[in-house]
Coordinates of C-alpha atoms in Angstrom, one line a residue:
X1 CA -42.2 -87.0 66.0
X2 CA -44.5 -85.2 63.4
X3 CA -44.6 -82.3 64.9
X4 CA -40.3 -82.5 64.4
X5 CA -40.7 -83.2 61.1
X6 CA -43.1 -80.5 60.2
X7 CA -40.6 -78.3 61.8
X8 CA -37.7 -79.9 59.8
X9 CA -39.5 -79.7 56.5
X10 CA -41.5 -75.9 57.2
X11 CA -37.5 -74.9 57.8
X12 CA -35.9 -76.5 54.8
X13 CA -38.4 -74.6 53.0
X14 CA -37.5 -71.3 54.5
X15 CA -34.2 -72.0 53.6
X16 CA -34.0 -72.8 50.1
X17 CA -36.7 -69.6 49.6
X18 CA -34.4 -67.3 51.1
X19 CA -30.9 -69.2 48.9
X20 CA -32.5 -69.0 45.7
X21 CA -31.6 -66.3 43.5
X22 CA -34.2 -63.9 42.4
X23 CA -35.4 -63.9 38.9
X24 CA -34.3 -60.3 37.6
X25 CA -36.8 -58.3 36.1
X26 CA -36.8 -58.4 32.4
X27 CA -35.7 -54.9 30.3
X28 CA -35.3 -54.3 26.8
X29 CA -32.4 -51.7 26.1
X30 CA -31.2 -50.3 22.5
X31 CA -27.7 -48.5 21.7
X32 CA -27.6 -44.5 21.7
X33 CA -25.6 -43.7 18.8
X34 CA -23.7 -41.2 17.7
X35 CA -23.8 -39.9 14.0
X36 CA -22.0 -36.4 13.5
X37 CA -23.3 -34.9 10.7
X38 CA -20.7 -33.1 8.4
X39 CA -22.8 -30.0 7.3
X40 CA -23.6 -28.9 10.7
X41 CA -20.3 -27.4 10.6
X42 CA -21.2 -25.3 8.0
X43 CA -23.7 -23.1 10.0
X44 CA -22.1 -20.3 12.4
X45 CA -21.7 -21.3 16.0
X46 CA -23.9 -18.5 17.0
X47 CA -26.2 -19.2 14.8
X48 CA -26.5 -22.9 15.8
X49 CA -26.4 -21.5 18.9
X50 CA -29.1 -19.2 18.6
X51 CA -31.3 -22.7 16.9
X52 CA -31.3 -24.6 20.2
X53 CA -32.2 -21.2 22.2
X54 CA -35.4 -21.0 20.1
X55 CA -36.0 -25.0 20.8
X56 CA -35.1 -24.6 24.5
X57 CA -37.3 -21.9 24.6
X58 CA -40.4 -23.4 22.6
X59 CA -40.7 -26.6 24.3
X60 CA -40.7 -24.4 27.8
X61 CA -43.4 -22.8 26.6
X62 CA -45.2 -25.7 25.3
X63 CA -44.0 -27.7 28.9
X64 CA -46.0 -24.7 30.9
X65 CA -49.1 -24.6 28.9
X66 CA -48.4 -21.1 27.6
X67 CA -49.2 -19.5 24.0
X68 CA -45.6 -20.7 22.1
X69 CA -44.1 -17.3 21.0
X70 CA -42.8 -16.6 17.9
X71 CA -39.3 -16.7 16.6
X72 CA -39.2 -12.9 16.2
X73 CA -40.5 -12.6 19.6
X74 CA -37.8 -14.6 21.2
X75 CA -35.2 -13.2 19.5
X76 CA -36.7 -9.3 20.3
X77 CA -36.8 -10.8 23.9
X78 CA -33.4 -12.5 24.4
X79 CA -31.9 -9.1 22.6
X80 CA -33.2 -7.1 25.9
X81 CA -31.7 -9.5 28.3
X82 CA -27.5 -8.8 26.8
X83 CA -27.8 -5.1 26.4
X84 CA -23.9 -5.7 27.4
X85 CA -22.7 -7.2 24.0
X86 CA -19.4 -5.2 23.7
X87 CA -17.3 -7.6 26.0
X88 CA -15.4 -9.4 23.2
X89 CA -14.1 -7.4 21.0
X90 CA -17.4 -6.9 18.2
X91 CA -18.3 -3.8 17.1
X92 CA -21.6 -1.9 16.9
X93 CA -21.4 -2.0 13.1
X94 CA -20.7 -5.3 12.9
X95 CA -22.9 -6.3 15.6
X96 CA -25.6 -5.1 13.9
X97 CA -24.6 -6.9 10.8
X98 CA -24.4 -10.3 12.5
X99 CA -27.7 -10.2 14.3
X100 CA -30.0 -9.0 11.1
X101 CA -28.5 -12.3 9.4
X102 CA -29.0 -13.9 12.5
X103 CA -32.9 -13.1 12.2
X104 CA -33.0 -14.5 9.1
X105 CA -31.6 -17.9 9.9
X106 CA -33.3 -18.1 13.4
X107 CA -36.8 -17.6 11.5
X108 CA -36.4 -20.2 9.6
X109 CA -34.6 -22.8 11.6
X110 CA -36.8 -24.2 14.4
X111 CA -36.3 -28.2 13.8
X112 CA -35.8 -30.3 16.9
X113 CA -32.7 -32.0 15.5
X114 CA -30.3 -30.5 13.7
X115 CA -29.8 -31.8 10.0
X116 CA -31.0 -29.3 7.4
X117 CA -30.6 -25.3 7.7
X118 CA -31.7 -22.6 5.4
X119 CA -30.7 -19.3 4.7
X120 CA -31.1 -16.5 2.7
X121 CA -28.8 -17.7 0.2
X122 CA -27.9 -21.2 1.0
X123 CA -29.8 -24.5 1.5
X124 CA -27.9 -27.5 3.4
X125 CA -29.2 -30.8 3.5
X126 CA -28.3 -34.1 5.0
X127 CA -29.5 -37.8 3.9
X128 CA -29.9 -40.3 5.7
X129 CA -27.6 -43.4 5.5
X130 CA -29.1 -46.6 4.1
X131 CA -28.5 -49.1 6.9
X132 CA -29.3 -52.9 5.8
X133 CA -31.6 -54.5 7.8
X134 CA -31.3 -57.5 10.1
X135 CA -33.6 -60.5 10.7
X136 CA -34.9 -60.3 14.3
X137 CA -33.0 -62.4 17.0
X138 CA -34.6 -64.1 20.3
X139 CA -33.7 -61.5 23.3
X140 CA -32.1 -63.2 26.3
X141 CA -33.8 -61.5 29.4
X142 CA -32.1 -58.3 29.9
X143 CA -30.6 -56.9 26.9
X144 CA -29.3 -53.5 26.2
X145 CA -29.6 -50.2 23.5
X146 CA -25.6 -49.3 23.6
X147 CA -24.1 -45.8 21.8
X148 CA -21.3 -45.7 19.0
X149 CA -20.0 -43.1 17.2
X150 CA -19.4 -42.5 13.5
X151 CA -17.3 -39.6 12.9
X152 CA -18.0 -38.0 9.4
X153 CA -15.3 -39.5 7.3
X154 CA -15.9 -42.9 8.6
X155 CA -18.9 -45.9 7.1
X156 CA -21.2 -47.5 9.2
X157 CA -19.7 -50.7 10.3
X158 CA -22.0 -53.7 10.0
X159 CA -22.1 -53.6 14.0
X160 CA -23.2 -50.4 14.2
X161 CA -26.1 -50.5 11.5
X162 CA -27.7 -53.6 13.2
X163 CA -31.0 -53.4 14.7
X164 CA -30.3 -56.6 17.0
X165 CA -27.6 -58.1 17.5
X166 CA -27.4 -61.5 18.5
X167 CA -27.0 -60.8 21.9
X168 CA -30.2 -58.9 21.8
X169 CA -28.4 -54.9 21.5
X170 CA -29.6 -52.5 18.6
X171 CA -28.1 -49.2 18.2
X172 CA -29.6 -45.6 19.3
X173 CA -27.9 -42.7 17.4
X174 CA -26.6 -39.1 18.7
X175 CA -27.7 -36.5 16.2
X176 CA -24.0 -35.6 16.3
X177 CA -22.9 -32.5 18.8
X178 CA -24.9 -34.1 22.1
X179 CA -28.4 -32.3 20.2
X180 CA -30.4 -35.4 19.7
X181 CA -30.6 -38.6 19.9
X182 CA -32.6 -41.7 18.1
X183 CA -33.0 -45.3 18.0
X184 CA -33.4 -47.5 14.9
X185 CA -36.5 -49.4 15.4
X186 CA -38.5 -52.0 13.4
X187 CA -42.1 -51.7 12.7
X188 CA -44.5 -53.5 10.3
X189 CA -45.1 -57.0 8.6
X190 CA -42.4 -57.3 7.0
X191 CA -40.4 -55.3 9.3
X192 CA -39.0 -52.2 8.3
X193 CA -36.2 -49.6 10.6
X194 CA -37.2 -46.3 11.3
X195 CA -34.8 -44.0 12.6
X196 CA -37.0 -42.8 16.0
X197 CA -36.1 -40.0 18.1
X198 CA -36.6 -40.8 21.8
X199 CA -37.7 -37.8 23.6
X200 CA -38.8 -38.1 27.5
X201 CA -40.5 -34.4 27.1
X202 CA -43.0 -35.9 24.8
X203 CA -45.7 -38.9 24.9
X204 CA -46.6 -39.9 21.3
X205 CA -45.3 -42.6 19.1
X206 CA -45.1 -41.3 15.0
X207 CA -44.3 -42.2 11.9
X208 CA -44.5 -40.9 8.5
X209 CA -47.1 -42.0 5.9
X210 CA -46.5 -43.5 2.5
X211 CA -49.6 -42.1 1.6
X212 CA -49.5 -39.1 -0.1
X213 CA -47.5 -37.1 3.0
X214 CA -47.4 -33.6 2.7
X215 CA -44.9 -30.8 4.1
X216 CA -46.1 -27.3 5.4
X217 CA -44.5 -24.5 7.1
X218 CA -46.1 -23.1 10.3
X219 CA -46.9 -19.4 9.9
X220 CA -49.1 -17.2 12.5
X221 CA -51.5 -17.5 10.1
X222 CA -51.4 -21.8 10.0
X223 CA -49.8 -23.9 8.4
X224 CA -49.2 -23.0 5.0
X225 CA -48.7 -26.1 2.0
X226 CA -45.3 -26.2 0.4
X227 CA -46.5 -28.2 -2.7
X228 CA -43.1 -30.4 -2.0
X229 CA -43.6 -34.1 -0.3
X230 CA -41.8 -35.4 2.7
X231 CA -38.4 -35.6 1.9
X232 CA -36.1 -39.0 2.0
X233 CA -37.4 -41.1 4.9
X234 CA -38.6 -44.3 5.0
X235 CA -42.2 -44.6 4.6
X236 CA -44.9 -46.8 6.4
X237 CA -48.8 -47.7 5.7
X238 CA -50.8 -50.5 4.2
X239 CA -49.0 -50.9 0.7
X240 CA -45.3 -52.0 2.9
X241 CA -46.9 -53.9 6.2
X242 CA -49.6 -56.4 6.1
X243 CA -50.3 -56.2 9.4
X244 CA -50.9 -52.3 9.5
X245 CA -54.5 -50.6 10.4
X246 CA -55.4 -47.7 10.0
X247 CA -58.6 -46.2 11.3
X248 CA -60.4 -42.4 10.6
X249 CA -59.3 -41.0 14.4
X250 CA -57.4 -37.9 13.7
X251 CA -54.0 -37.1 15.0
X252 CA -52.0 -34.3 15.8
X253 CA -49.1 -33.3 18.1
X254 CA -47.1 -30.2 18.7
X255 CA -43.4 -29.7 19.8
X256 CA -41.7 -26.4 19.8
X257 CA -40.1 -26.8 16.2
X258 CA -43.2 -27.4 14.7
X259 CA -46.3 -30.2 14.2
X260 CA -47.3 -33.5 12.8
X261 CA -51.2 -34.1 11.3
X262 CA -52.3 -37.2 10.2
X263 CA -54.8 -40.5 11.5
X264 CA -53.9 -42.9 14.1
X265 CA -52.9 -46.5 12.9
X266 CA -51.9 -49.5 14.7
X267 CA -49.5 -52.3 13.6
X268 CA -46.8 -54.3 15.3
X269 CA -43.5 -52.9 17.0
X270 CA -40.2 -55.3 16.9
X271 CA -38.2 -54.7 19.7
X272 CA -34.9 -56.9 19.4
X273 CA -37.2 -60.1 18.1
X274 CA -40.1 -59.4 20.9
X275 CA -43.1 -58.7 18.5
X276 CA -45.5 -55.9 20.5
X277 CA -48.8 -56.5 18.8
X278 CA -51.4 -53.7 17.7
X279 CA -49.0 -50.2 19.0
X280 CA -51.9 -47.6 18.6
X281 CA -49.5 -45.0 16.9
X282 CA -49.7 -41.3 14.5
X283 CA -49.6 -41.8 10.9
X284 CA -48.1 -38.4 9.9
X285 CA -49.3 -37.5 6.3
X286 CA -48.9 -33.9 6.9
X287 CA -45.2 -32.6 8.5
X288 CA -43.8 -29.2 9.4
X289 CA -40.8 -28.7 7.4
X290 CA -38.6 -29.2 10.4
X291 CA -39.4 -32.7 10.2
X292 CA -39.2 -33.3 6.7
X293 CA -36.1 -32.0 6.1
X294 CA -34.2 -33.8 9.7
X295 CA -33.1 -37.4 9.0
X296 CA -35.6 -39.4 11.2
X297 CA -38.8 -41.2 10.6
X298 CA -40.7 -40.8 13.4
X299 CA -40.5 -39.9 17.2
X300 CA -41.1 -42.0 20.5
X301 CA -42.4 -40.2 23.8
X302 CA -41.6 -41.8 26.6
X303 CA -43.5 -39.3 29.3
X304 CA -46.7 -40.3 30.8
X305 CA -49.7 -41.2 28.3
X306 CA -51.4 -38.5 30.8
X307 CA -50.0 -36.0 28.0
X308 CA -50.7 -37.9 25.1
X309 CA -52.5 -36.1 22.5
X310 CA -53.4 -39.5 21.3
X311 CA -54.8 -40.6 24.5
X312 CA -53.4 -44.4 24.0
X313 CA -51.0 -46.1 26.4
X314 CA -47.2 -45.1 25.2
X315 CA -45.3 -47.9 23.6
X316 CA -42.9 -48.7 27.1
X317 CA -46.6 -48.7 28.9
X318 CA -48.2 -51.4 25.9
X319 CA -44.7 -53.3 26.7
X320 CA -45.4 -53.5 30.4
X321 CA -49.3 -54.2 29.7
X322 CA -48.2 -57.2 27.2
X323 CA -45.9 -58.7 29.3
X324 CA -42.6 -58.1 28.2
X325 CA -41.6 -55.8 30.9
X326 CA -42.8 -55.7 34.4
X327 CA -42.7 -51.7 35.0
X328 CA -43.1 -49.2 32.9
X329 CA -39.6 -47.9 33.2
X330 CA -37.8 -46.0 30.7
X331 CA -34.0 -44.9 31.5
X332 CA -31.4 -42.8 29.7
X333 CA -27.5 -42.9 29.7
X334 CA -26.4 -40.7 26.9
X335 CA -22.8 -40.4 25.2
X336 CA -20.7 -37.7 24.4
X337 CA -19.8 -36.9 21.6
X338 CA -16.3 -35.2 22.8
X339 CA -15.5 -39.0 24.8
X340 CA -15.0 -40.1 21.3
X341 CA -16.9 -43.5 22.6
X342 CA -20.9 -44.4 21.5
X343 CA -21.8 -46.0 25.0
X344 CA -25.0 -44.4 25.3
X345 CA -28.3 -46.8 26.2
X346 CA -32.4 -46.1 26.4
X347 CA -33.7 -49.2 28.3
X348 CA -37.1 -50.2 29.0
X349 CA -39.0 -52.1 32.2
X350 CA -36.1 -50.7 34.5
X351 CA -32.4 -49.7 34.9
X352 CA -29.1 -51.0 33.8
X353 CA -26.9 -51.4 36.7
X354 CA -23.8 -52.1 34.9
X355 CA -24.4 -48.4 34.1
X356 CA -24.1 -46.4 36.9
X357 CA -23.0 -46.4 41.0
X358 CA -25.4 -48.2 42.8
X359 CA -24.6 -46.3 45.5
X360 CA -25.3 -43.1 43.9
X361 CA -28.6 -43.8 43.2
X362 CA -31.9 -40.8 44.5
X363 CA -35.6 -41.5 43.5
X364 CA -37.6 -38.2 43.8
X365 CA -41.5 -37.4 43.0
X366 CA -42.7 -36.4 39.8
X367 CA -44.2 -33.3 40.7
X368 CA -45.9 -32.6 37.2
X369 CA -49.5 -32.7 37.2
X370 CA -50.1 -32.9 33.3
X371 CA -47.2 -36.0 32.7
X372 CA -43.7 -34.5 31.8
X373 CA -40.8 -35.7 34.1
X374 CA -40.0 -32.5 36.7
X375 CA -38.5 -32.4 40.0
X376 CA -37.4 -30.2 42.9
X377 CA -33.6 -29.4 43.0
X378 CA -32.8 -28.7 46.1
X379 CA -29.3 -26.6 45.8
X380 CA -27.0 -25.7 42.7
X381 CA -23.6 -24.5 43.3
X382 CA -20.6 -23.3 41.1
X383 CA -17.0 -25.2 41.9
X384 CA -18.8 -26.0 45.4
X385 CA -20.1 -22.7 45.9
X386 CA -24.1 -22.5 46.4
X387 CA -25.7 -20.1 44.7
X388 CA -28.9 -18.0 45.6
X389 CA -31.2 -18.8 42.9
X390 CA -34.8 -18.8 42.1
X391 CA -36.1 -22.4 41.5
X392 CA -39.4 -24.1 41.7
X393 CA -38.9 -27.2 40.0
X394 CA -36.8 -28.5 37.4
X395 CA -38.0 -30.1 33.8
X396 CA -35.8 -33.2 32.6
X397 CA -36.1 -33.2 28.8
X398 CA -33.9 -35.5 26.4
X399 CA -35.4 -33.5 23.5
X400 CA -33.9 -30.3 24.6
X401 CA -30.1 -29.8 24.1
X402 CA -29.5 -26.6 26.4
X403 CA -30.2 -25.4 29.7
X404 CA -32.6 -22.6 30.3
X405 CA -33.0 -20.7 33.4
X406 CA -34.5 -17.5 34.4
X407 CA -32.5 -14.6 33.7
X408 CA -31.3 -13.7 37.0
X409 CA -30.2 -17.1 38.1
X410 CA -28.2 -17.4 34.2
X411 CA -26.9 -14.2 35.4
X412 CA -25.3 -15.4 38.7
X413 CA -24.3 -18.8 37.3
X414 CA -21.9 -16.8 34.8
X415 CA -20.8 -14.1 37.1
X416 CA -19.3 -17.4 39.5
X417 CA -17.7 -18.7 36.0
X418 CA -14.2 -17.2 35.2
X419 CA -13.7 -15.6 32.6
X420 CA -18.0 -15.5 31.5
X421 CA -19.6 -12.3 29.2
X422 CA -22.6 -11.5 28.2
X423 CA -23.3 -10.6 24.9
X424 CA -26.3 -9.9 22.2
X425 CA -26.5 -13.4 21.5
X426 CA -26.3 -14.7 25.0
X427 CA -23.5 -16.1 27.3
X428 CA -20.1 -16.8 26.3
X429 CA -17.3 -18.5 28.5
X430 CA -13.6 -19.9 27.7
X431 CA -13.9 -22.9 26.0
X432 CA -11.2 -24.3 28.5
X433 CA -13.4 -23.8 31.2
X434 CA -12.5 -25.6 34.5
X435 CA -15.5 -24.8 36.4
X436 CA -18.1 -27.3 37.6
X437 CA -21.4 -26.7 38.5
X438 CA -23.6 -29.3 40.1
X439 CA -27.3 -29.7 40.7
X440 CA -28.8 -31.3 43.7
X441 CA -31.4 -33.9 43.5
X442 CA -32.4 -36.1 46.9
X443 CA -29.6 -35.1 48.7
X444 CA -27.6 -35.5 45.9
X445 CA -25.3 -33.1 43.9
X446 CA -24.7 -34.6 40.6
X447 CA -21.5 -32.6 38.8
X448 CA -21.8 -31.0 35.0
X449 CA -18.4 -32.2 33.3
X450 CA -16.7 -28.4 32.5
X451 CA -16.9 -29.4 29.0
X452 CA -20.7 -29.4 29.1
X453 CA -20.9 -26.0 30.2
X454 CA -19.6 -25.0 26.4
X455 CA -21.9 -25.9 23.4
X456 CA -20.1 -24.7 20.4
X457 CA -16.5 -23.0 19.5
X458 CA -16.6 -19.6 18.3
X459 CA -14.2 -18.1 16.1
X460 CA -10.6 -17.7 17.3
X461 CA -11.3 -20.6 19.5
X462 CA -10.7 -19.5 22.9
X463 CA -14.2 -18.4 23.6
X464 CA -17.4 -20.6 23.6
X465 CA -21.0 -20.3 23.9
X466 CA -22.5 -21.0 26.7
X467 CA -24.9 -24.6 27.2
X468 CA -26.8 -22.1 29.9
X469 CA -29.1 -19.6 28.6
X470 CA -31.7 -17.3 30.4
X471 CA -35.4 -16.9 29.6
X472 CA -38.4 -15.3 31.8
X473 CA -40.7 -17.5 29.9
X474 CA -41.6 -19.8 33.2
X475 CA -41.4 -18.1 36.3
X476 CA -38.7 -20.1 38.5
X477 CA -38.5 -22.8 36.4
X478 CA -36.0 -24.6 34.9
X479 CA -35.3 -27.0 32.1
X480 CA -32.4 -29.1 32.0
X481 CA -31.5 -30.8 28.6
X482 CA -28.7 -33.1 27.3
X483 CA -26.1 -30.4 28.4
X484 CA -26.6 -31.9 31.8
X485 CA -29.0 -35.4 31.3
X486 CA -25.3 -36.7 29.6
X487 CA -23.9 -36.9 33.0
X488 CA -26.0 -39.1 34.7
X489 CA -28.0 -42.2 34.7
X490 CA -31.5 -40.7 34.0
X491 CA -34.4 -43.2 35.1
X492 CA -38.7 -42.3 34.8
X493 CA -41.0 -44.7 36.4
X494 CA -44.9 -44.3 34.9
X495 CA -46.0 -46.7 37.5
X496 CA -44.3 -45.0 40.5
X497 CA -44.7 -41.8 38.9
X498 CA -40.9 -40.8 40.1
X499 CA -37.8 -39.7 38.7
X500 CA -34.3 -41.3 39.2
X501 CA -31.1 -40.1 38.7
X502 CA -27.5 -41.6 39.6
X503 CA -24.0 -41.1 38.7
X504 CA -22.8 -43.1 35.5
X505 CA -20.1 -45.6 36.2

């Protein structure tokens, strides 16, 4: 009789375990938006062009642990790889023209993001827009970062400049153009938003100080004191949050556009009304002009504290160690800007499956030893046509807004592209394009919308540059940016140390 009712009970047991649902792991997401800035239009295609070859190219360098060459050098370098210019229709003369102003504007444009550009004769800056601040809300137990897009000619909307809304979203920012992308954050007692860029190629967490911050330009001879300050940002230090720390540990942090000195600090991040106590973060009181003049505040890494210069868990790894998250997951869905709909999303502590095909979904190894996020791609073909090419492993950077390959392999992807030339400045392709080219990952080809493969218009408007370009700077390695990242469900996990990608729904 006992023995029957142990049985009874042990199986009642069994059963309500197995019928109850399983508590879903909490994540903290935050809107992508996107903000197209109206003076960005003002610089030449190529030329803008020409300003995200240089980045591309930089943080390569910087990814392989090579000397980052000049801009001079790139341009001498990219100059010898389209000796056959003359395909549409520009003349020697003018050709020559074209790229000596060229030099001028690619030697002094080298910013991550962007949002100012100089040249010889003309200076264009962009402010930031004032957004008021909201009081932090309780977050339910997944909540999620969604995109929207401001076009030029149209004001914020209250729903868009809200760090948290009540159902626990906050909006994250396209750069305008697919080139960058940024969250508005809260840090500080009393809390403050910064405008943070979120960059999976980098592990650091920065802001800029209120005290007494300084802009330099980087020359070959070091950094060089403009005598200006750090432009219209908002500020942080000791004077605006009571709960800010500062200590005499120096800090400093290279990208390819540039670098950021300061001290470390530590104060408290708001995530959507969770309160992260004592982030270890840079206080930046020195900045390359190519920060000063952008329109963020700071940047957020969200590689592996492995590469962090300031050897301190990153702030999705201090979320997972205080117990908001269970893993220390970062994922990426990014708009586009030519959808005309903001529905991009970072999340943290996993992945948003209302986002993307279940079905879809590959996990592959990180196979960086020194913390970016790089895997093996197994196959790449051109309107389901493999192509031979010469790949090791593949970098997946946010922070990057092209796609740079070794010259031979940019060579054959064009040559399978109707209608592609090669010119001085690089690849060119018609900007109504049809083509697709997918990249394999896990078995799985994930497709490159045709209007991806084109970055900018040039004029006449039929042909476009390309969002490919070819560099020998690492041997067999590639580096896909946002030109590709856009179109897929991009997932890191620091804990697993693996990379996840799926198609977006």
């Amino acid at each position: 009789m006992h023995f029957t009712t142990l049985s009874i009970f042990l199986a009642f047991c069994l059963y309500v375990t197995t019928a109850l649902p399983v508590r879903r792991a909490r994540t903290i997401s935050f809107p992508l938006k996107q903000v197209r800035h109206p003076d960005r239009d003002l610089l030449s295609p190529r030329d803008l062009h020409a300003h995200h070859c240089l980045n591309a190219e930089k943080r390569m360098a910087r990814f392989i642990g090579v000397p980052t060459p000049s801009d001079e050098e790139l341009i001498a370098k990219r100059s010898t790889l389209h000796k056959r210019f003359n395909h549409i229709g520009v003349d020697k003369k003018e050709h020559d023209r074209r790229a000596a102003t060229t030099i001028t504007i690619e030697t002094t444009i080298t910013s991550t993001v962007e949002t100012l550009f100089t040249t010889s004769t003309t200076t264009i800056r962009v402010l930031p827009t004032a957004a008021p601040s909201s009081p932090a809300v309780s977050l339910p137990a997944t909540f999620t970062l969604q995109s929207s897009q401001s076009l030029a000619t149209s004001a914020p909307s209250a729903e868009a400049t809200n760090i948290a809304s009540q159902d626990g979203t906050a909006p994250l920012r396209n750069f305008g153009g697919d080139v960058g992308y940024f969250a508005i954050l809260q840090m500080g007692t009393p809390p403050r938003d910064f405008k943070v860029v979120m960059d999976s190629g980098s592990s650091d967490f920065w802001l800029m100080s209120e005290s007494n911050c300084r802009e330099f330009v980087d020359t070959d001879n070091g950094p060089v004191n403009t005598g200006k300050g750090c432009g219209n940002h908002t500020f942080t230090g000791t004077k605006s949050s009571s709960t800010l720390k500062t200590t005499n540990e120096p800090f400093e942090v290279t990208y390819g556009s540039g670098h950021v000195i300061g001290k470390q600090a530590k104060d408290d991040l708001i995530l959507a009304g969770h309160d992260v106590k004592g982030i270890t973060f840079g206080l930046g009181d020195r900045l390359a002009d190519k920060f000063t003049e952008d329109v963020f505040d700071g940047l957020m890494g969200t590689a592996t504290s492995r590469l962090s210069d300031l050897k301190v868990p990153t702030p999705v790894e201090s979320l997972k160690d205080q117990g908001f998250v269970t893993q220390a997951i970062t994922s990426y869905k990014m708009s586009r800007e030519k959808d005309g709909v903001d529905d991009g999303s970072i999340t943290f502590g996993g992945l948003d499956s209302e986002l993307f095909a279940q079905e879809t979904l590959v996990t592959i190894p990180n196979v960086s030893d020194v913390g970016f996020w790089e895997g093996a791609m197994e196959e790449m073909t051109v309107d389901g046509k493999p192509l031979d090419i010469d790949t090791t492993s593949t970098i997946l950077d946010t922070g990057s807004t092209l796609m740079l390959v070794p010259p031979a392999d940019a060579k054959k992807i064009h040559a399978a592209i109707p209608g592609a030339q090669s010119t001085a400045d690089g690849f060119v392709l018609p900007c109504d394009t049809k083509t697709v080219v997918s990249f394999q990952f896990g078995g799985k080809a994930f497709k490159v919308d045709p209007r991806d493969l084109t970055f900018n218009t040039l004029p006449g408007g039929k042909m476009c540059t390309s969002s490919v370009i070819g560099n020998d700077i690492a041997d067999g390695k590639w580096l896909l940016g946002d030109a590709f990242l856009k179109n897929v469900y991009f997932s890191h996990n620091v804990d697993t140390n693996e990379i996840s990608l799926a198609e977006l729904k």
